[in-house]
Amino acid sequence: MTDINIDALLSEGRTYPPPPEFAAGANAGPGFYDRDPDEFWTEQGRERVSWFTPFETLREWNPPYAKWYLGGTLNACYNCVDRHVEAGNGDRIAFHWEGEPVGDRRDISYADLQREVVRFASTLKQLGVRKGTAVAIYMGMVPELPVAMLACARLGAPHTVVFGGFSADSLSGRMNDMGCEVLITQDESWRRGRPVPLKQTADQALAAAPGVRSCLVVRRTGGEVSMVDGRDVWYHEASADVPDDPASCPCEVMDAEDLLFLMYTSGTTARPKGIVHTTGGYLVGVSTTHHYIFDIKPDTVYWCAADIGWITGHSYIVYGPLCNGTTSVLYEGTPDFPDRDRWWDIVARYGVTVLYTAPTAIRTHMKWGPEYAQRHDLSSLRLLGSVGEPINPEAWIWYRKYIGGDRTPVVDTWWQTETGMVLISPLPGLTTLKPGSATRPLPGIDAAVLDERGNEVPPGAGGYLVLRTPWPAMLRGIFGDPERYEQTYWSKYPGRYFVGDGARVDEDGDFWLLGRIDDVMNVSGHRISTIEVESALVDHPSVAEAAVCGRSDAQTGQAIVAYVTLKGGEEGSPTRLAELREHVAGKIGKLAMPANIVFTPELPKTRSGKIMRRLLRDVAENRSLGDTTTLADPAVVEEIRSRATAEA
Ligand code: WTA
């Protein structure tokens, strides 16, 4: 169990009923929870999405395999772009794009988006992309990123977007697993005023991904890159003479269950899993939840300050909001460039009404102090959202007070890469909010908290969160690995989806999420597996053995601690430490770099040779040690503890 302060959560008693004026006009009004779930999802399926052929059957459930909206055909790009233009809303802004360099900004209407997507799709076609061609995308937060995704969707080519902070190894691993034939990247991206060499990293990845025949490169910074003849193509050159009228590149007709994209995420082994999301159920799921949870209106200016490289960006920057015809902010940079008030400047300038971000970002702003927010007029905000990790009540209260002017509801939305859409969340016009609680499952979502034996625990008691019925945007599997799918999610409690999070339900039926209960860490809202980091460490020639765990961190939620035994009795040194951190960054990405590394002559193991991670967590947390009786050599832990404290 991760280490948010459960006692503090249990004693949290403040409540916030919906503001009456909000409740009066909310999209989800009285009676919302009383709807029959099947009727609700049938209705949403018809209302939120335009089908080429209407669906015949709402759902088919052969545990653990679900299908939704069977018989329906549609195209995600058509739903997110073309139909809004056809309905006369072409002038509506899809994205207020804000580049990182101050003043570098562009408003993109739905009509602009359509032209750009058509041109991009036609260019991909020239590179041989067809229905079913797998495409990888490795980019920063430029408009061409959603454009590229939508262009793939238009052609029926499944995409996998790899977050720009991932290493060449991570990128090539994903491209090889999915069988990608084309990679879309950019010369460089901006990060705090410095260029990040995406194309250069992509080149290294391509060297290890022989199946990728073409690399399409978008020019962003204008920095120097090397282009390989016959493989690499500049987007601005390849697209120069390509038509942009929609009839020149029509939307492919896709089955509701056709693959839309894979999103790789960390599990409990070293190899990331390609989470499968299909078209119909996913689109209905994300657009419906977006509409009701964020109370989207025609004049909403919505900003999800996540990166599109994660599921949050896929569902709640690209597919959900665009399907709903929403006006969004798309921001390229970090919250502190050029100054710590950059976000608040953006909120004020565009009149943002809904802001959706992660607790780690909120805690960072808390640490900087409210004065940066107070420099700007944030009165346009009417709703705030949180996602990615448990939000501690202090951060929740701070967010509402300093960003929401002590007036806005805060919706704490619980979900995962696998769920595709939010499953547990308040509805802002209906729910009495409790800081730290994601409150209730949405209609038709059957969540429960079970004990080890599979019995539901009584109110107030902690246990394992499970989902007992399928939902529209649920994962359809792990790409190429049905066994792992069944094993990971459906074997602990047969027929029920095992989430991997601990939770408890209070007397009112509200859910409190308690963090991961498996070997997955949550660092700044990013999922990283302990085993992934361990294998990156032991990949270094001087490392004999490594064990990794998360310790709680006031800002990032968790921080990564590594215990490392070096080969040949080497003691370790600051140089070695820096080298190992860099090695992990090189293997996985900077986001997986251990915050600290403790060198130790031995790791604590049971007599059967299993590393006792629980003890290492206790050491990392500076807690009194749990049961050590099964240890082969209890002295090892004391040794590690003295080294850990010496280094702290
Ligand atoms: C955690 C991100 C508590 C949880 C959308 C989950 C949360 C994992 C919340 C999924 C929340 C996400 N409260 N915990 N509101 N939202 N989590 O796949 O542990 O990157 O299992 O998806 O983040 O992370 P993922």
Short mmCIF file of N, CA and C in Angstrom, two decimals, residues 308-449:
data_model
loop_
_atom_site.label_atom_id
_atom_site.label_comp_id
_atom_site.label_asym_id
_atom_site.label_seq_id
_atom_site.Cartn_x
_atom_site.Cartn_y
_atom_site.Cartn_z
N ILE A 308 -0.30 14.87 -23.72
CA ILE A 308 -1.04 13.95 -24.58
C ILE A 308 -0.37 12.57 -24.62
N GLY A 309 0.90 12.52 -24.23
CA GLY A 309 1.63 11.25 -24.19
C GLY A 309 1.12 10.26 -23.15
N TRP A 310 0.18 10.68 -22.30
CA TRP A 310 -0.41 9.78 -21.31
C TRP A 310 -1.88 9.59 -21.63
N ILE A 311 -2.50 8.63 -20.95
CA ILE A 311 -3.91 8.35 -21.22
C ILE A 311 -4.78 9.59 -20.94
N THR A 312 -4.44 10.36 -19.92
CA THR A 312 -5.26 11.53 -19.60
C THR A 312 -5.35 12.45 -20.80
N GLY A 313 -4.23 12.63 -21.49
CA GLY A 313 -4.23 13.48 -22.67
C GLY A 313 -5.03 12.88 -23.82
N HIS A 314 -4.93 11.57 -23.99
CA HIS A 314 -5.70 10.92 -25.06
C HIS A 314 -7.20 11.12 -24.84
N SER A 315 -7.64 10.78 -23.61
CA SER A 315 -9.08 10.77 -23.34
C SER A 315 -9.65 12.16 -23.10
N TYR A 316 -8.85 13.02 -22.43
CA TYR A 316 -9.42 14.30 -21.99
C TYR A 316 -8.72 15.54 -22.53
N ILE A 317 -7.82 15.38 -23.51
CA ILE A 317 -7.39 16.53 -24.31
C ILE A 317 -7.84 16.30 -25.75
N VAL A 318 -7.69 15.07 -26.23
CA VAL A 318 -7.97 14.82 -27.63
C VAL A 318 -9.39 14.25 -27.83
N TYR A 319 -9.60 12.97 -27.56
CA TYR A 319 -10.83 12.32 -28.03
C TYR A 319 -12.12 12.81 -27.35
N GLY A 320 -12.10 12.92 -26.01
CA GLY A 320 -13.34 13.33 -25.32
C GLY A 320 -13.76 14.75 -25.69
N PRO A 321 -12.89 15.73 -25.44
CA PRO A 321 -13.26 17.12 -25.71
C PRO A 321 -13.58 17.39 -27.18
N LEU A 322 -12.78 16.85 -28.09
CA LEU A 322 -13.05 17.13 -29.50
C LEU A 322 -14.34 16.46 -29.95
N CYS A 323 -14.62 15.28 -29.44
CA CYS A 323 -15.88 14.62 -29.78
C CYS A 323 -17.06 15.49 -29.33
N ASN A 324 -16.87 16.19 -28.21
CA ASN A 324 -17.92 17.07 -27.70
C ASN A 324 -17.89 18.47 -28.33
N GLY A 325 -16.99 18.71 -29.25
CA GLY A 325 -16.91 20.02 -29.90
C GLY A 325 -16.46 21.13 -28.96
N THR A 326 -15.66 20.77 -27.97
CA THR A 326 -15.25 21.71 -26.93
C THR A 326 -14.10 22.60 -27.37
N THR A 327 -14.03 23.79 -26.79
CA THR A 327 -12.88 24.67 -26.96
C THR A 327 -11.90 24.42 -25.83
N SER A 328 -10.66 24.05 -26.20
CA SER A 328 -9.66 23.71 -25.18
C SER A 328 -8.42 24.57 -25.31
N VAL A 329 -7.68 24.62 -24.22
CA VAL A 329 -6.33 25.18 -24.25
C VAL A 329 -5.37 24.01 -24.42
N LEU A 330 -4.36 24.21 -25.26
CA LEU A 330 -3.30 23.20 -25.43
C LEU A 330 -2.00 23.93 -25.16
N TYR A 331 -1.29 23.53 -24.11
CA TYR A 331 -0.08 24.28 -23.72
C TYR A 331 1.15 23.41 -23.86
N GLU A 332 2.17 23.98 -24.47
CA GLU A 332 3.38 23.22 -24.80
C GLU A 332 4.36 23.09 -23.64
N GLY A 333 4.36 24.07 -22.72
CA GLY A 333 5.50 24.18 -21.80
C GLY A 333 5.23 23.72 -20.38
N THR A 334 6.08 24.15 -19.49
CA THR A 334 5.99 23.79 -18.07
C THR A 334 5.34 24.95 -17.30
N PRO A 335 4.90 24.67 -16.05
CA PRO A 335 4.21 25.71 -15.28
C PRO A 335 5.13 26.87 -14.86
N ASP A 336 6.44 26.67 -14.93
CA ASP A 336 7.35 27.67 -14.37
C ASP A 336 8.24 28.33 -15.43
N PHE A 337 7.74 28.36 -16.66
CA PHE A 337 8.55 29.02 -17.68
C PHE A 337 7.74 30.09 -18.39
N PRO A 338 8.18 31.33 -18.52
CA PRO A 338 9.42 31.82 -17.92
C PRO A 338 9.31 32.07 -16.43
N ASP A 339 8.07 32.08 -15.89
CA ASP A 339 7.94 32.30 -14.45
C ASP A 339 6.86 31.39 -13.89
N ARG A 340 6.77 31.36 -12.57
CA ARG A 340 5.85 30.43 -11.92
C ARG A 340 4.38 30.82 -12.06
N ASP A 341 4.11 31.92 -12.72
CA ASP A 341 2.70 32.30 -12.89
C ASP A 341 2.21 32.00 -14.31
N ARG A 342 2.98 31.21 -15.06
CA ARG A 342 2.61 31.00 -16.47
C ARG A 342 1.21 30.41 -16.62
N TRP A 343 0.88 29.41 -15.81
CA TRP A 343 -0.45 28.80 -15.91
C TRP A 343 -1.55 29.82 -15.67
N TRP A 344 -1.33 30.69 -14.70
CA TRP A 344 -2.40 31.61 -14.29
C TRP A 344 -2.56 32.71 -15.33
N ASP A 345 -1.45 33.05 -15.97
CA ASP A 345 -1.50 33.96 -17.10
C ASP A 345 -2.37 33.36 -18.21
N ILE A 346 -2.18 32.06 -18.46
CA ILE A 346 -2.95 31.38 -19.51
C ILE A 346 -4.44 31.32 -19.13
N VAL A 347 -4.72 30.96 -17.89
CA VAL A 347 -6.12 30.89 -17.44
C VAL A 347 -6.80 32.24 -17.65
N ALA A 348 -6.12 33.31 -17.24
CA ALA A 348 -6.72 34.64 -17.33
C ALA A 348 -6.88 35.07 -18.79
N ARG A 349 -5.87 34.83 -19.61
CA ARG A 349 -5.92 35.31 -21.00
C ARG A 349 -7.02 34.64 -21.80
N TYR A 350 -7.19 33.33 -21.65
CA TYR A 350 -8.21 32.64 -22.43
C TYR A 350 -9.54 32.53 -21.70
N GLY A 351 -9.60 33.01 -20.47
CA GLY A 351 -10.85 32.89 -19.71
C GLY A 351 -11.21 31.43 -19.47
N VAL A 352 -10.23 30.64 -19.05
CA VAL A 352 -10.46 29.21 -18.81
C VAL A 352 -11.55 29.03 -17.75
N THR A 353 -12.52 28.17 -18.04
CA THR A 353 -13.60 27.94 -17.08
C THR A 353 -13.46 26.61 -16.33
N VAL A 354 -12.78 25.64 -16.96
CA VAL A 354 -12.58 24.34 -16.32
C VAL A 354 -11.10 23.98 -16.41
N LEU A 355 -10.50 23.69 -15.27
CA LEU A 355 -9.08 23.31 -15.24
C LEU A 355 -8.94 21.92 -14.64
N TYR A 356 -8.18 21.07 -15.33
CA TYR A 356 -8.04 19.67 -14.91
C TYR A 356 -6.55 19.37 -14.83
N THR A 357 -6.06 19.03 -13.63
CA THR A 357 -4.62 18.76 -13.48
C THR A 357 -4.39 17.69 -12.41
N ALA A 358 -3.12 17.49 -12.04
CA ALA A 358 -2.76 16.41 -11.13
C ALA A 358 -2.35 16.96 -9.76
N PRO A 359 -2.57 16.17 -8.71
CA PRO A 359 -2.18 16.61 -7.36
C PRO A 359 -0.72 17.05 -7.27
N THR A 360 0.16 16.37 -8.01
CA THR A 360 1.57 16.73 -7.92
C THR A 360 1.79 18.16 -8.39
N ALA A 361 1.06 18.59 -9.42
CA ALA A 361 1.17 19.97 -9.90
C ALA A 361 0.60 20.93 -8.85
N ILE A 362 -0.50 20.53 -8.25
CA ILE A 362 -1.11 21.40 -7.24
C ILE A 362 -0.15 21.58 -6.06
N ARG A 363 0.47 20.49 -5.64
CA ARG A 363 1.41 20.59 -4.52
C ARG A 363 2.62 21.44 -4.88
N THR A 364 3.03 21.40 -6.13
CA THR A 364 4.14 22.26 -6.56
C THR A 364 3.74 23.73 -6.45
N HIS A 365 2.54 24.05 -6.92
CA HIS A 365 2.06 25.44 -6.81
C HIS A 365 1.92 25.85 -5.34
N MET A 366 1.49 24.90 -4.52
CA MET A 366 1.37 25.18 -3.07
C MET A 366 2.72 25.57 -2.50
N LYS A 367 3.73 24.81 -2.92
CA LYS A 367 5.08 25.05 -2.40
C LYS A 367 5.57 26.43 -2.85
N TRP A 368 5.26 26.81 -4.07
CA TRP A 368 5.69 28.12 -4.56
C TRP A 368 4.94 29.26 -3.86
N GLY A 369 3.72 28.94 -3.40
CA GLY A 369 2.93 29.96 -2.72
C GLY A 369 1.86 30.55 -3.61
N PRO A 370 0.75 31.06 -2.98
CA PRO A 370 -0.39 31.53 -3.76
C PRO A 370 -0.14 32.85 -4.51
N GLU A 371 0.97 33.52 -4.21
CA GLU A 371 1.13 34.86 -4.81
C GLU A 371 1.18 34.84 -6.33
N TYR A 372 1.63 33.73 -6.91
CA TYR A 372 1.69 33.68 -8.39
C TYR A 372 0.29 33.65 -8.98
N ALA A 373 -0.60 32.89 -8.33
CA ALA A 373 -1.98 32.85 -8.80
C ALA A 373 -2.66 34.19 -8.55
N GLN A 374 -2.29 34.81 -7.42
CA GLN A 374 -2.96 36.05 -7.04
C GLN A 374 -2.61 37.23 -7.94
N ARG A 375 -1.58 37.08 -8.76
CA ARG A 375 -1.25 38.14 -9.71
C ARG A 375 -2.25 38.22 -10.86
N HIS A 376 -3.11 37.20 -10.98
CA HIS A 376 -3.98 37.13 -12.16
C HIS A 376 -5.44 37.00 -11.77
N ASP A 377 -6.30 37.38 -12.71
CA ASP A 377 -7.73 37.27 -12.50
C ASP A 377 -8.19 35.87 -12.90
N LEU A 378 -8.50 35.06 -11.90
CA LEU A 378 -8.89 33.68 -12.18
C LEU A 378 -10.40 33.49 -12.05
N SER A 379 -11.15 34.62 -12.11
CA SER A 379 -12.58 34.52 -11.81
C SER A 379 -13.37 33.79 -12.89
N SER A 380 -12.76 33.53 -14.04
CA SER A 380 -13.47 32.77 -15.08
C SER A 380 -13.67 31.31 -14.66
N LEU A 381 -12.83 30.79 -13.77
CA LEU A 381 -12.89 29.37 -13.39
C LEU A 381 -14.19 29.06 -12.67
N ARG A 382 -14.86 27.98 -13.09
CA ARG A 382 -16.07 27.55 -12.39
C ARG A 382 -15.98 26.10 -11.90
N LEU A 383 -14.94 25.40 -12.34
CA LEU A 383 -14.82 24.00 -11.95
C LEU A 383 -13.36 23.57 -12.04
N LEU A 384 -12.92 22.78 -11.05
CA LEU A 384 -11.55 22.27 -11.05
C LEU A 384 -11.58 20.75 -10.98
N GLY A 385 -10.59 20.14 -11.61
CA GLY A 385 -10.52 18.68 -11.57
C GLY A 385 -9.13 18.20 -11.19
N SER A 386 -9.07 16.98 -10.67
CA SER A 386 -7.81 16.38 -10.25
C SER A 386 -7.76 14.94 -10.73
N VAL A 387 -6.58 14.47 -11.10
CA VAL A 387 -6.42 13.10 -11.59
C VAL A 387 -4.99 12.61 -11.42
N GLY A 388 -4.83 11.31 -11.28
CA GLY A 388 -3.51 10.70 -11.40
C GLY A 388 -3.01 10.06 -10.13
N GLU A 389 -3.45 10.52 -8.99
CA GLU A 389 -3.00 9.96 -7.72
C GLU A 389 -3.98 10.44 -6.65
N PRO A 390 -3.90 9.82 -5.48
CA PRO A 390 -4.78 10.30 -4.42
C PRO A 390 -4.44 11.76 -4.11
N ILE A 391 -5.46 12.58 -3.95
CA ILE A 391 -5.18 13.98 -3.60
C ILE A 391 -5.34 14.14 -2.09
N ASN A 392 -4.32 14.66 -1.46
CA ASN A 392 -4.41 14.85 -0.02
C ASN A 392 -5.30 16.04 0.28
N PRO A 393 -6.10 15.94 1.37
CA PRO A 393 -7.05 17.01 1.67
C PRO A 393 -6.45 18.42 1.68
N GLU A 394 -5.22 18.58 2.18
CA GLU A 394 -4.62 19.93 2.19
C GLU A 394 -4.49 20.48 0.78
N ALA A 395 -4.05 19.62 -0.16
CA ALA A 395 -3.89 20.09 -1.54
C ALA A 395 -5.25 20.40 -2.16
N TRP A 396 -6.23 19.58 -1.85
CA TRP A 396 -7.60 19.78 -2.35
C TRP A 396 -8.12 21.15 -1.90
N ILE A 397 -7.96 21.41 -0.60
CA ILE A 397 -8.46 22.66 -0.01
C ILE A 397 -7.72 23.86 -0.61
N TRP A 398 -6.41 23.72 -0.75
CA TRP A 398 -5.60 24.81 -1.31
C TRP A 398 -6.06 25.11 -2.74
N TYR A 399 -6.25 24.08 -3.51
CA TYR A 399 -6.68 24.19 -4.91
C TYR A 399 -8.00 24.96 -4.99
N ARG A 400 -8.95 24.53 -4.17
CA ARG A 400 -10.26 25.18 -4.19
C ARG A 400 -10.15 26.63 -3.74
N LYS A 401 -9.35 26.87 -2.72
CA LYS A 401 -9.28 28.20 -2.12
C LYS A 401 -8.53 29.19 -3.02
N TYR A 402 -7.32 28.83 -3.42
CA TYR A 402 -6.48 29.81 -4.11
C TYR A 402 -6.69 29.82 -5.62
N ILE A 403 -7.06 28.68 -6.19
CA ILE A 403 -7.28 28.66 -7.63
C ILE A 403 -8.77 28.83 -7.92
N GLY A 404 -9.57 28.17 -7.12
CA GLY A 404 -11.02 28.21 -7.34
C GLY A 404 -11.74 29.33 -6.59
N GLY A 405 -10.99 30.25 -6.00
CA GLY A 405 -11.61 31.40 -5.34
C GLY A 405 -12.60 31.01 -4.25
N ASP A 406 -12.38 29.87 -3.64
CA ASP A 406 -13.25 29.38 -2.57
C ASP A 406 -14.68 29.17 -3.03
N ARG A 407 -14.85 29.00 -4.34
CA ARG A 407 -16.21 28.89 -4.86
C ARG A 407 -16.40 27.65 -5.72
N THR A 408 -15.38 27.23 -6.43
CA THR A 408 -15.59 26.19 -7.43
C THR A 408 -15.61 24.79 -6.82
N PRO A 409 -16.46 23.92 -7.34
CA PRO A 409 -16.32 22.51 -6.97
C PRO A 409 -14.98 21.96 -7.48
N VAL A 410 -14.46 20.94 -6.76
CA VAL A 410 -13.25 20.23 -7.20
C VAL A 410 -13.65 18.78 -7.42
N VAL A 411 -13.51 18.29 -8.65
CA VAL A 411 -13.84 16.88 -8.90
C VAL A 411 -12.56 16.05 -8.94
N ASP A 412 -12.50 15.08 -8.03
CA ASP A 412 -11.36 14.17 -7.94
C ASP A 412 -11.73 12.93 -8.73
N THR A 413 -11.12 12.78 -9.90
CA THR A 413 -11.54 11.74 -10.84
C THR A 413 -10.61 10.54 -10.78
N TRP A 414 -11.15 9.38 -10.48
CA TRP A 414 -10.33 8.17 -10.41
C TRP A 414 -10.50 7.34 -11.68
N TRP A 415 -9.39 6.94 -12.25
CA TRP A 415 -9.41 6.01 -13.40
C TRP A 415 -8.00 5.59 -13.71
N GLN A 416 -7.82 4.83 -14.80
CA GLN A 416 -6.51 4.27 -15.18
C GLN A 416 -6.39 4.21 -16.70
N THR A 417 -5.16 3.99 -17.15
CA THR A 417 -4.93 3.74 -18.58
C THR A 417 -5.88 2.65 -19.06
N GLU A 418 -6.04 1.62 -18.24
CA GLU A 418 -6.84 0.46 -18.62
C GLU A 418 -8.33 0.79 -18.68
N THR A 419 -8.79 1.68 -17.81
CA THR A 419 -10.24 1.94 -17.80
C THR A 419 -10.61 2.88 -18.94
N GLY A 420 -9.64 3.62 -19.48
CA GLY A 420 -9.87 4.49 -20.63
C GLY A 420 -10.61 5.76 -20.31
N MET A 421 -11.56 5.67 -19.41
CA MET A 421 -12.42 6.79 -19.02
C MET A 421 -12.51 6.85 -17.50
N VAL A 422 -12.93 8.00 -16.98
CA VAL A 422 -13.12 8.13 -15.54
C VAL A 422 -14.23 7.20 -15.09
N LEU A 423 -14.02 6.51 -13.97
CA LEU A 423 -15.06 5.62 -13.46
C LEU A 423 -15.63 6.06 -12.11
N ILE A 424 -14.78 6.67 -11.29
CA ILE A 424 -15.27 7.13 -9.99
C ILE A 424 -14.98 8.62 -9.90
N SER A 425 -16.04 9.40 -9.71
CA SER A 425 -15.86 10.85 -9.68
C SER A 425 -17.13 11.52 -9.16
N PRO A 426 -16.95 12.67 -8.53
CA PRO A 426 -18.14 13.46 -8.21
C PRO A 426 -18.76 14.00 -9.50
N LEU A 427 -20.03 14.35 -9.45
CA LEU A 427 -20.66 15.13 -10.52
C LEU A 427 -20.92 16.50 -9.90
N PRO A 428 -20.39 17.54 -10.52
CA PRO A 428 -20.27 18.82 -9.81
C PRO A 428 -21.60 19.46 -9.41
N GLY A 429 -22.69 19.14 -10.11
CA GLY A 429 -23.96 19.74 -9.74
C GLY A 429 -24.76 18.90 -8.75
N LEU A 430 -24.24 17.72 -8.44
CA LEU A 430 -25.01 16.78 -7.62
C LEU A 430 -24.33 16.37 -6.33
N THR A 431 -23.01 16.27 -6.38
CA THR A 431 -22.29 15.58 -5.32
C THR A 431 -21.85 16.52 -4.21
N THR A 432 -22.06 16.10 -2.98
CA THR A 432 -21.45 16.79 -1.86
C THR A 432 -20.01 16.30 -1.76
N LEU A 433 -19.09 17.23 -1.94
CA LEU A 433 -17.68 16.87 -2.05
C LEU A 433 -17.04 16.67 -0.69
N LYS A 434 -16.10 15.73 -0.67
CA LYS A 434 -15.28 15.52 0.53
C LYS A 434 -13.83 15.56 0.08
N PRO A 435 -13.04 16.50 0.60
CA PRO A 435 -11.64 16.58 0.16
C PRO A 435 -10.92 15.25 0.36
N GLY A 436 -10.37 14.70 -0.72
CA GLY A 436 -9.64 13.44 -0.61
C GLY A 436 -10.45 12.25 -1.07
N SER A 437 -11.73 12.44 -1.36
CA SER A 437 -12.55 11.31 -1.81
C SER A 437 -12.99 11.51 -3.26
N ALA A 438 -12.87 10.44 -4.05
CA ALA A 438 -13.36 10.50 -5.43
C ALA A 438 -14.87 10.26 -5.46
N THR A 439 -15.45 10.12 -4.32
CA THR A 439 -16.89 9.93 -4.07
C THR A 439 -17.47 8.68 -4.75
N ARG A 440 -18.31 8.84 -5.80
CA ARG A 440 -19.10 7.67 -6.23
C ARG A 440 -18.80 7.18 -7.63
N PRO A 441 -18.96 5.87 -7.85
CA PRO A 441 -18.86 5.36 -9.22
C PRO A 441 -19.96 5.97 -10.10
N LEU A 442 -19.64 6.19 -11.36
CA LEU A 442 -20.62 6.74 -12.30
C LEU A 442 -21.70 5.70 -12.59
N PRO A 443 -22.82 6.11 -13.18
CA PRO A 443 -23.91 5.17 -13.43
C PRO A 443 -23.43 3.96 -14.24
N GLY A 444 -23.82 2.80 -13.80
CA GLY A 444 -23.45 1.59 -14.51
C GLY A 444 -22.08 1.06 -14.14
N ILE A 445 -21.35 1.78 -13.30
CA ILE A 445 -20.03 1.31 -12.88
C ILE A 445 -20.20 0.61 -11.54
N ASP A 446 -19.88 -0.67 -11.51
CA ASP A 446 -20.09 -1.46 -10.31
C ASP A 446 -18.74 -1.71 -9.63
N ALA A 447 -18.36 -0.79 -8.75
CA ALA A 447 -17.08 -0.90 -8.05
C ALA A 447 -17.33 -1.44 -6.65
N ALA A 448 -16.38 -2.22 -6.13
CA ALA A 448 -16.51 -2.74 -4.77
C ALA A 448 -15.13 -2.89 -4.15
N VAL A 449 -15.10 -2.97 -2.83
CA VAL A 449 -13.83 -3.15 -2.13
C VAL A 449 -13.89 -4.51 -1.42
#
